[in-house]
Protein backbone atom coordinates (compact mmCIF):
# COMPACT_ATOMS: atom_id res chain seq x y z
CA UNK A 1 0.00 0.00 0.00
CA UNK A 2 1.19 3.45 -0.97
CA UNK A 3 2.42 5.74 1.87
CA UNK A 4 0.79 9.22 1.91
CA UNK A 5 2.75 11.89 2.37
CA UNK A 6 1.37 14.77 4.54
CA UNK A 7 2.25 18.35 4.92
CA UNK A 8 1.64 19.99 8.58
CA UNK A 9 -1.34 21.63 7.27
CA UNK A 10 -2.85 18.51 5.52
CA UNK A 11 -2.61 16.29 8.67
CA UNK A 12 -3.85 19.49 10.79
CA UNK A 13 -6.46 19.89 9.06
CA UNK A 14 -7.48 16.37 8.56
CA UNK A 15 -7.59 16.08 12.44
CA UNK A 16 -9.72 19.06 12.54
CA UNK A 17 -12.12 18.47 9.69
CA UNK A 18 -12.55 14.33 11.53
CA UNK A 19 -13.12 15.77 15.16
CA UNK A 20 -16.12 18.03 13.69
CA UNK A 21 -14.43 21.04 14.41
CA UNK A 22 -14.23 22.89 10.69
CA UNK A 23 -16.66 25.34 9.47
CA UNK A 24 -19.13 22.94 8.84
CA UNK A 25 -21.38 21.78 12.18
CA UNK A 26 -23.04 18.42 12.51
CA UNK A 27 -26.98 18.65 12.92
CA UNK A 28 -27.46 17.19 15.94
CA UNK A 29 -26.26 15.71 18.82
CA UNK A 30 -26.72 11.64 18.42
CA UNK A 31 -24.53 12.48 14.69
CA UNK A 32 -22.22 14.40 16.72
CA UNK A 33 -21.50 11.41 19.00
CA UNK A 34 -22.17 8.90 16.14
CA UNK A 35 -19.26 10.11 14.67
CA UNK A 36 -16.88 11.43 17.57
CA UNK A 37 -18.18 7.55 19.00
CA UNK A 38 -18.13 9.21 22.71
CA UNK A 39 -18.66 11.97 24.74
CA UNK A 40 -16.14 11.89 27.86
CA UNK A 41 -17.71 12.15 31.49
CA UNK A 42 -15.68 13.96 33.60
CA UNK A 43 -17.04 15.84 37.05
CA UNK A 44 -15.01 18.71 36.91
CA UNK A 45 -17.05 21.90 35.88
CA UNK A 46 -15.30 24.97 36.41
CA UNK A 47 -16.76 25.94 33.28
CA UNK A 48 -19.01 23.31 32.19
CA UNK A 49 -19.30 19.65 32.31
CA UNK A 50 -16.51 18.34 29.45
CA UNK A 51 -19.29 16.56 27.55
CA UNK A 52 -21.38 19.27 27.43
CA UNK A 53 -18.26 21.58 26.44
CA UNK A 54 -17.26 19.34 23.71
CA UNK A 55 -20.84 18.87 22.31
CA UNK A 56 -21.07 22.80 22.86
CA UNK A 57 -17.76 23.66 20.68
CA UNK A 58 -19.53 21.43 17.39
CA UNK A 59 -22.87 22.06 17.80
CA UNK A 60 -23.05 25.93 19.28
CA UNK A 61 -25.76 27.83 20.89
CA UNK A 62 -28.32 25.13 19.42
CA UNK A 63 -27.39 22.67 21.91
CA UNK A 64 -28.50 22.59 25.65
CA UNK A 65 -27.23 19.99 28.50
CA UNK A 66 -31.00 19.13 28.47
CA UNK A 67 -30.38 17.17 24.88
CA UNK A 68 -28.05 14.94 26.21
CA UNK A 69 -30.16 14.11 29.36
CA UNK A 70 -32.95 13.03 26.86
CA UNK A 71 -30.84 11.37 24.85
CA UNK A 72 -30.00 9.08 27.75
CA UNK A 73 -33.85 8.24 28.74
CA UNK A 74 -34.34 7.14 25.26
CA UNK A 75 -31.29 5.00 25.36
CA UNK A 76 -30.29 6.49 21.99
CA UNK A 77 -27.03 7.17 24.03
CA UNK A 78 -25.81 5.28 26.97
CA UNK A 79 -22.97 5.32 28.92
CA UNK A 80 -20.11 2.69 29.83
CA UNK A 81 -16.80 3.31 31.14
CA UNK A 82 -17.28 7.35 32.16
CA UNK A 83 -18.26 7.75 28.41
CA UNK A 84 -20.98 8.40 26.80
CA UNK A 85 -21.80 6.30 23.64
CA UNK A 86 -24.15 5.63 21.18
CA UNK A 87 -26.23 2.62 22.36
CA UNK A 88 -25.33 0.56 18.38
CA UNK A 89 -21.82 0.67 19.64
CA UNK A 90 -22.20 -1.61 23.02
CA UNK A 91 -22.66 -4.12 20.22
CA UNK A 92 -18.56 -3.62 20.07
CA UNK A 93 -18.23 -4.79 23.48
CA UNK A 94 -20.16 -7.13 24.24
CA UNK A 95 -18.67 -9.97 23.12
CA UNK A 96 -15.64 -9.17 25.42
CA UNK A 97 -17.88 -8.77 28.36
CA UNK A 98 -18.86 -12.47 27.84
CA UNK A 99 -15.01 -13.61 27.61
CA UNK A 100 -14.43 -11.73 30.98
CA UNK A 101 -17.45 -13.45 32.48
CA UNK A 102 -16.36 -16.75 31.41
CA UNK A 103 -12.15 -16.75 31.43
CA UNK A 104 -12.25 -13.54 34.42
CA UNK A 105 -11.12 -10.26 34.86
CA UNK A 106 -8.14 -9.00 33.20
CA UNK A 107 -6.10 -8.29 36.47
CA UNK A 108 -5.98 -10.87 39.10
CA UNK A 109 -6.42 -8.80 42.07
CA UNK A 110 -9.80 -7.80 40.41
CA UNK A 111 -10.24 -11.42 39.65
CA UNK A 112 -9.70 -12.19 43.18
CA UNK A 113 -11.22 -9.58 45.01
CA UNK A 114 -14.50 -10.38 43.04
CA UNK A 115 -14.51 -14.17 43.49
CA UNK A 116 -14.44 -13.64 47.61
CA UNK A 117 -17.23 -10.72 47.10
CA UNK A 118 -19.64 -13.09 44.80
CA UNK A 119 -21.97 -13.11 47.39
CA UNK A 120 -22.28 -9.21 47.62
CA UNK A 121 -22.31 -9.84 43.48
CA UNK A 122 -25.70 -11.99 43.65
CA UNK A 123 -26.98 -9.60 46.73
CA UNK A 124 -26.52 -6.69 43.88
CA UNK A 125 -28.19 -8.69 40.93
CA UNK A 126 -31.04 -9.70 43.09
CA UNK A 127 -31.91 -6.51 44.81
CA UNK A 128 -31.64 -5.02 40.94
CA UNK A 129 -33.84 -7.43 39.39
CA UNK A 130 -36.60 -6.90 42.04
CA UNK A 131 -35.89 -3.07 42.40
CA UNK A 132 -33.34 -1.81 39.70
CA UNK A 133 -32.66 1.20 38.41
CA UNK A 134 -31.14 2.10 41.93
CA UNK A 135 -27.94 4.32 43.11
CA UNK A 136 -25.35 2.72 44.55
CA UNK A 137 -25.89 3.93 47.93
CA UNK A 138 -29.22 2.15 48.58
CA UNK A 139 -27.67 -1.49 47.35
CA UNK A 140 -26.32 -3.71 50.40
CA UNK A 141 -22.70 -3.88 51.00
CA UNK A 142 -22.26 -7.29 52.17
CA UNK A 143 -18.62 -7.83 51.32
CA UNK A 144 -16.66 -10.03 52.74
CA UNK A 145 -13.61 -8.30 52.15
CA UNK A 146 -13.06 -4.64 51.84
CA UNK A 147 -11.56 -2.69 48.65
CA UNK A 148 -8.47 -1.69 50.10
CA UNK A 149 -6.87 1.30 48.14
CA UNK A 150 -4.16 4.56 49.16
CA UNK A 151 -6.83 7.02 47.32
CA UNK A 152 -10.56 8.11 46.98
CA UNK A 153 -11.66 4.53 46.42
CA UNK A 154 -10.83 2.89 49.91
CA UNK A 155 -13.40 1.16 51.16
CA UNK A 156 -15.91 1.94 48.43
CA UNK A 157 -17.04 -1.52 48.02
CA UNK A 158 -20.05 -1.24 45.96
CA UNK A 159 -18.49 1.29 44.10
CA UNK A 160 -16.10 -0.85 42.60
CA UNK A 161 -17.92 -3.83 42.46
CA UNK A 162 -20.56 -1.89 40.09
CA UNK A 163 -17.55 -1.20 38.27
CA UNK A 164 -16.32 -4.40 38.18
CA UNK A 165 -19.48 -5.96 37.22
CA UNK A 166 -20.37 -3.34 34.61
CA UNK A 167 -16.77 -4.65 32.84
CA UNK A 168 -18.88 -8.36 33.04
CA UNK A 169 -21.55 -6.74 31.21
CA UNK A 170 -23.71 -7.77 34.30
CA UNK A 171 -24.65 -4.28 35.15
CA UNK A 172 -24.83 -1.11 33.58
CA UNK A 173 -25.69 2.46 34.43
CA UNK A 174 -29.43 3.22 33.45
CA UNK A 175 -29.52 6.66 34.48
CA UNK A 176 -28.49 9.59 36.59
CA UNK A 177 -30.22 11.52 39.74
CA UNK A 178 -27.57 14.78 40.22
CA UNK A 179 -24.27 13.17 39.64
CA UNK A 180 -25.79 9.58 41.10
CA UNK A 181 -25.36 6.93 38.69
CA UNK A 182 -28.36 4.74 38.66
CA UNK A 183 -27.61 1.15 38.23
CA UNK A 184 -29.80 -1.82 36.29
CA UNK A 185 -29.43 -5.04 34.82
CA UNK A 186 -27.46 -4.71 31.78
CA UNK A 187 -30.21 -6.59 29.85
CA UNK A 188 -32.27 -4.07 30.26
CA UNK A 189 -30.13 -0.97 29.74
CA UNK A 190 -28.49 -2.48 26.44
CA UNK A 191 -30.15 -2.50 23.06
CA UNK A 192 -30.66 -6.57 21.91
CA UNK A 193 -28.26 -6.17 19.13
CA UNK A 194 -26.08 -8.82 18.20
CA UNK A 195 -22.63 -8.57 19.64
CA UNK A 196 -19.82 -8.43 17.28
CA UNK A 197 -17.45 -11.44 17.82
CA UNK A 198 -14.61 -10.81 19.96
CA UNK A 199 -12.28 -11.17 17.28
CA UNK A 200 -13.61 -8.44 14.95
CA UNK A 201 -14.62 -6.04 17.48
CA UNK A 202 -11.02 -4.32 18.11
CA UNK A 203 -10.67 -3.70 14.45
CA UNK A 204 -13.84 -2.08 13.90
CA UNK A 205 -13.45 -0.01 16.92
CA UNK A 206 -10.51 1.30 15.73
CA UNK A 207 -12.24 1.91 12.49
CA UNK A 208 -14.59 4.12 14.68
CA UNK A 209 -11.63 5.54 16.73
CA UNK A 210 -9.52 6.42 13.18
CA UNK A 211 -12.82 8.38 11.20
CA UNK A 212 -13.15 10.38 14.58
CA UNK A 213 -9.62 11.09 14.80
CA UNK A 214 -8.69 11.44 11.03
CA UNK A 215 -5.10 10.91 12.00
CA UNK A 216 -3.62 8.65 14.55
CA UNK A 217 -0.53 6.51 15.37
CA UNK A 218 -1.37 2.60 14.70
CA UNK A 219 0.20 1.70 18.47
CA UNK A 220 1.27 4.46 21.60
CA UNK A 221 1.22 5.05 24.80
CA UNK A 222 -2.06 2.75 26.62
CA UNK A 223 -4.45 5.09 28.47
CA UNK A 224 -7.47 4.42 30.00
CA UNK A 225 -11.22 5.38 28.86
CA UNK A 226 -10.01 4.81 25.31
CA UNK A 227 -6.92 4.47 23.83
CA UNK A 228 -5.09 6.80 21.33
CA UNK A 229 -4.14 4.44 19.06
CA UNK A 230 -5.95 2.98 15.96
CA UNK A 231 -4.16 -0.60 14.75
CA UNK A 232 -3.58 -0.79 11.11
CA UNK A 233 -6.83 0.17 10.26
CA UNK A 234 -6.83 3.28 7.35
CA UNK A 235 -4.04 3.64 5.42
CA UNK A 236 0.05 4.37 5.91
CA UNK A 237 1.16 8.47 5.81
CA UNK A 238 3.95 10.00 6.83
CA UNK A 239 3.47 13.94 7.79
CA UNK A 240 6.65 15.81 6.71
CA UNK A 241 8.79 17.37 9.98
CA UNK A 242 7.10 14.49 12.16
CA UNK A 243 8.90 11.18 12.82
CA UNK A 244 6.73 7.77 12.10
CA UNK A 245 4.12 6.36 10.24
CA UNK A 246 0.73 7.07 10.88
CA UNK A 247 -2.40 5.49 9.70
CA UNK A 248 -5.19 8.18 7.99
CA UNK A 249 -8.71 7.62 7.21
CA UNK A 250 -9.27 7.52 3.48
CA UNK A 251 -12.36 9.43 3.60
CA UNK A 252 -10.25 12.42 4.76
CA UNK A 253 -7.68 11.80 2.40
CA UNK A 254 -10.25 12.28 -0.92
CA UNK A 255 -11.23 15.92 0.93
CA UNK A 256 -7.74 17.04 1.08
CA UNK A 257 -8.28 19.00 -2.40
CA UNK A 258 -11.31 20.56 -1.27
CA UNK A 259 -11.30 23.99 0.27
CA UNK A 260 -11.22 24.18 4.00
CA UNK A 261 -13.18 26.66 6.30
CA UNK A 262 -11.99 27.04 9.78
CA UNK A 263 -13.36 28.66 12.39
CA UNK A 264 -12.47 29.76 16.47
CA UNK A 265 -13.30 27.34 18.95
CA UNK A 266 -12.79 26.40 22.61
CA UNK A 267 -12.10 23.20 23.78
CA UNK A 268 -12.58 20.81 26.98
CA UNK A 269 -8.99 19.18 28.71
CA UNK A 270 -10.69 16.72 27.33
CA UNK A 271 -11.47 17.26 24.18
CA UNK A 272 -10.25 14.82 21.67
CA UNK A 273 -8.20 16.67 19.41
CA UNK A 274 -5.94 16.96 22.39
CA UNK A 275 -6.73 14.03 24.43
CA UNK A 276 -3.27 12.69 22.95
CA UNK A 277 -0.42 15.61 24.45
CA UNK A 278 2.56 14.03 21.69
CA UNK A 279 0.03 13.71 18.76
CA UNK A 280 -1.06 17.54 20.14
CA UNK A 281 2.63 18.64 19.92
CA UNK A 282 3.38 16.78 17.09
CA UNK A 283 0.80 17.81 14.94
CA UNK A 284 0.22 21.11 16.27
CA UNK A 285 3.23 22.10 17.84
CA UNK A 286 0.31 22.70 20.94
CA UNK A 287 2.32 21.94 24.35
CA UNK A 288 -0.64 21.45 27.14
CA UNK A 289 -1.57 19.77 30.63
CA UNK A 290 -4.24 20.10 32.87
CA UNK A 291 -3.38 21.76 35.60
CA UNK A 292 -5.80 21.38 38.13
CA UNK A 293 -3.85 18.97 40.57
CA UNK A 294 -0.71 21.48 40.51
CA UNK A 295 -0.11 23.58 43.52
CA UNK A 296 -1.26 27.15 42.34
CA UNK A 297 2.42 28.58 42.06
CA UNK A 298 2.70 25.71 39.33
CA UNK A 299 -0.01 26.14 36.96
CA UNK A 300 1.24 28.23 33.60
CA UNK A 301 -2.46 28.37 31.99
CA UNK A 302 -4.72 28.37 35.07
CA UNK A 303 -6.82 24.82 36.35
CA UNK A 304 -9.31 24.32 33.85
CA UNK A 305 -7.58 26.59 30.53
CA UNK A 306 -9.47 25.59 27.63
CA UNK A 307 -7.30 25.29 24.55
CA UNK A 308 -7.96 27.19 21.77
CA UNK A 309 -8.18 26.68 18.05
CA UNK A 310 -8.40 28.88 15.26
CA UNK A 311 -8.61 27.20 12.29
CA UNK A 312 -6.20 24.57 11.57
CA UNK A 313 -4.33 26.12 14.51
CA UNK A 314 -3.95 25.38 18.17
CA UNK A 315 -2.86 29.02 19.15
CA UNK A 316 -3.47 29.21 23.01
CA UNK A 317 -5.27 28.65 26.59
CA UNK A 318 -8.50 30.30 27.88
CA UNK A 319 -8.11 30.69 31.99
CA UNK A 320 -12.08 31.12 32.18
CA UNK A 321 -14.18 30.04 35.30
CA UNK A 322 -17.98 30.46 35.82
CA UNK A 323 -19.20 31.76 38.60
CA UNK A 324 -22.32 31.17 38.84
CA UNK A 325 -23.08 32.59 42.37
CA UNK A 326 -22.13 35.94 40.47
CA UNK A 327 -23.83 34.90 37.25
CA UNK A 328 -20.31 35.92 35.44
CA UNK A 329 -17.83 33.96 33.23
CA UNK A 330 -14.81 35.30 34.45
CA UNK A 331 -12.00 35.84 32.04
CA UNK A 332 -8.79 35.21 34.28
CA UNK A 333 -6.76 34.93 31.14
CA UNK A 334 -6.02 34.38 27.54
CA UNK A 335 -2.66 33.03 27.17
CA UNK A 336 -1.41 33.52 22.86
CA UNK A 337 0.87 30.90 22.32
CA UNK A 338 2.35 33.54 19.88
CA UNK A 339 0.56 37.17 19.46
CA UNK A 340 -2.89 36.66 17.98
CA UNK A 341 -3.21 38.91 14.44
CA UNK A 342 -6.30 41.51 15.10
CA UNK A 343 -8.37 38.18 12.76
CA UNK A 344 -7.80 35.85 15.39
CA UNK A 345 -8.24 38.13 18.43
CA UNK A 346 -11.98 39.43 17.25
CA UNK A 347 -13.12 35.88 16.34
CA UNK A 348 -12.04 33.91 20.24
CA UNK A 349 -13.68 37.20 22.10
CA UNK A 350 -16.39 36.01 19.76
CA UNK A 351 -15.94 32.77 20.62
CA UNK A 352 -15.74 33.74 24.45
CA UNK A 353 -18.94 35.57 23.97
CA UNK A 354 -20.90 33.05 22.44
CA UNK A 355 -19.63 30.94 25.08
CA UNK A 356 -21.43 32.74 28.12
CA UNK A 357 -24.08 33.66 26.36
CA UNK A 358 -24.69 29.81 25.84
CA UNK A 359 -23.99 29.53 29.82
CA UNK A 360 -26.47 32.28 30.59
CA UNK A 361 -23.79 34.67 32.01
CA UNK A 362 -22.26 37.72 31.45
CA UNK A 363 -18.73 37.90 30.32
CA UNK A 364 -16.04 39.76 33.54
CA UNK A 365 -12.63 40.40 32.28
């Protein structure tokens, strides 16, 4: 197969033209996550919830958090794993879920830690199949043996046993009261589709994973919630100034001749056009973190900057918090990666703007 070869611009723009972030918006929100194949959930909302701020920064001032909650009664979008996915897609994982029931968890102190709580496990499935769908706080902790952990999860036995079953496919979250997740029988939270065998169902995720990213590395570094990199899915290019191979999606490769619109936008942390920091600074030449867990003296951007893109450009951070107490978006900073041309500084106060207006607030600083 012939290997593409890719100037910065083409591969930026491919990336930004995949992740629905050109000139051209989707039309709704179950296309939007159709194609970006999830929505990450994330509590953190010092400006908004991330999957609202991602579906936000496609869609605009036509979406409303209210969309996705409905979206999630109908079960046209579910979540698994702290994502949000369309519900055709569970399809992709079930047959997994069956291995893991039948050969065990991946990692044997899960394994083990599960096989001495089974009891609390059939406690959990019965008082769901009688009751179900029910936060985890009113399910009986009978466990024989405590989830012992140095962090935020000691002792949070049902917790992680809903976890743990939810990665059996026993379980799955049905709902949400607040920031509660409400937890059923996965039967009757997943649609009855047939799952896709266990041996085709990584390369057609990364299928999914490649159209959404338009540009990816076949293998990098593992992550959890979903990884970065495709498999040989797509087809070999090489992006000139960049070491490596990638692997493209063909579709973006026929648009390549076709003019491209850009346009400002402002992104979650966790957006995925910069989920990946080396593909980020690669591409891009966008250096980021999230900052929230440094010490204050540490932070360069502020704890929740939202990067921005102009473009086929990441150009710089937005330090923004709402405060909602004061009904303000407060403008801490704007940090320009280099000094924004007078273009680029009207359209991200636009941007800004459009932002609280979509928040309901009034724009400080």
């Amino acid at each position: 197969m012939t290997t593409h070869r890719l100037s910065p611009v083409d591969a930026r723009r491919i990336a930004v033209r995949a992740q629905l972030l050109d000139q051209d918006r989707p039309s709704g929100l179950p296309e939007l996550v159709r194609h970006l194949t999830l929505l990450q959930i994330d509590p953190t909302a010092a400006v908004a919830p991330t999957a609202d701020l991602v579906a936000w920064s496609r869609l605009g001032a036509v979406y409303a958090p209210a969309d996705l909650v409905d979206a999630l009664k109908r079960r046209e979008l579910v979540e698994l794993a702290a994502t949000i996915r369309p519900a055709e897609d569970i399809a992709l994982y079930r047959a997994e879920m069956a291995q893991r029931r039948e050969d065990g968890l991946t990692y044997p102190r899960h394994r083990e830690w599960l096989r001495a709580n089974d009891a609390c496990r059939q406690d959990i499935l019965a008082r769901l199949a009688a009751d179900g769908p029910l936060p985890s706080r009113t399910l009986p902790d009978t466990c024989a043996v405590p989830w012992a952990s140095t962090g935020w999860t000691n002792d949070q036995n049902v917790i992680r046993l809903l976890d743990l079953m939810a990665a059996l496919g026993e379980v799955a979250v049905a709902g949400r009261q607040g920031r509660d997740r409400l937890w059923d029988l996965a039967e009757r939270v997943y649609p009855d589709d047939r799952p896709v065998p266990a041996d085709e169902a990584p390369q057609r995720r990364g299928e999914r994973r490649l159209r959404a990213l338009g540009i990816a590395r076949a293998k990098t570094t593992e992550v959890p919630i979903e990884p970065w990199g495709v498999g040989e899915v797509g087809e070999p290019a090489v992006v000139e100034g960049v070491k490596g191979t990638w692997r493209v999606d063909p579709e973006q490769l026929d648009r390549l001749g076709r003019p491209f619109a850009g346009r400002a936008a402002l992104l979650s942390p966790f957006d995925r056009l910069i989920h990946d920091r080396k593909r980020a600074l690669e591409l891009f030449g966008f250096d980021y973190g999230l900052e929230m867990y440094k010490p204050v003296a540490k932070r360069r951007w502020g704890y929740y900057a939202l990067p921005i893109l102009h473009g086929d450009r990441l150009v710089g951070k937005l330090d923004a918090t709402a405060d909602r107490k004061a009904d303000v978006l407060r403008i801490n900073a704007i940090h320009e990666d280099e000094p924004f041309p007078k273009a680029t500084t009207a359209a991200v106060r636009s941007e800004i703007n459009a932002l609280a207006g979509w928040l309901r607030l009034t724009t400080e600083g």
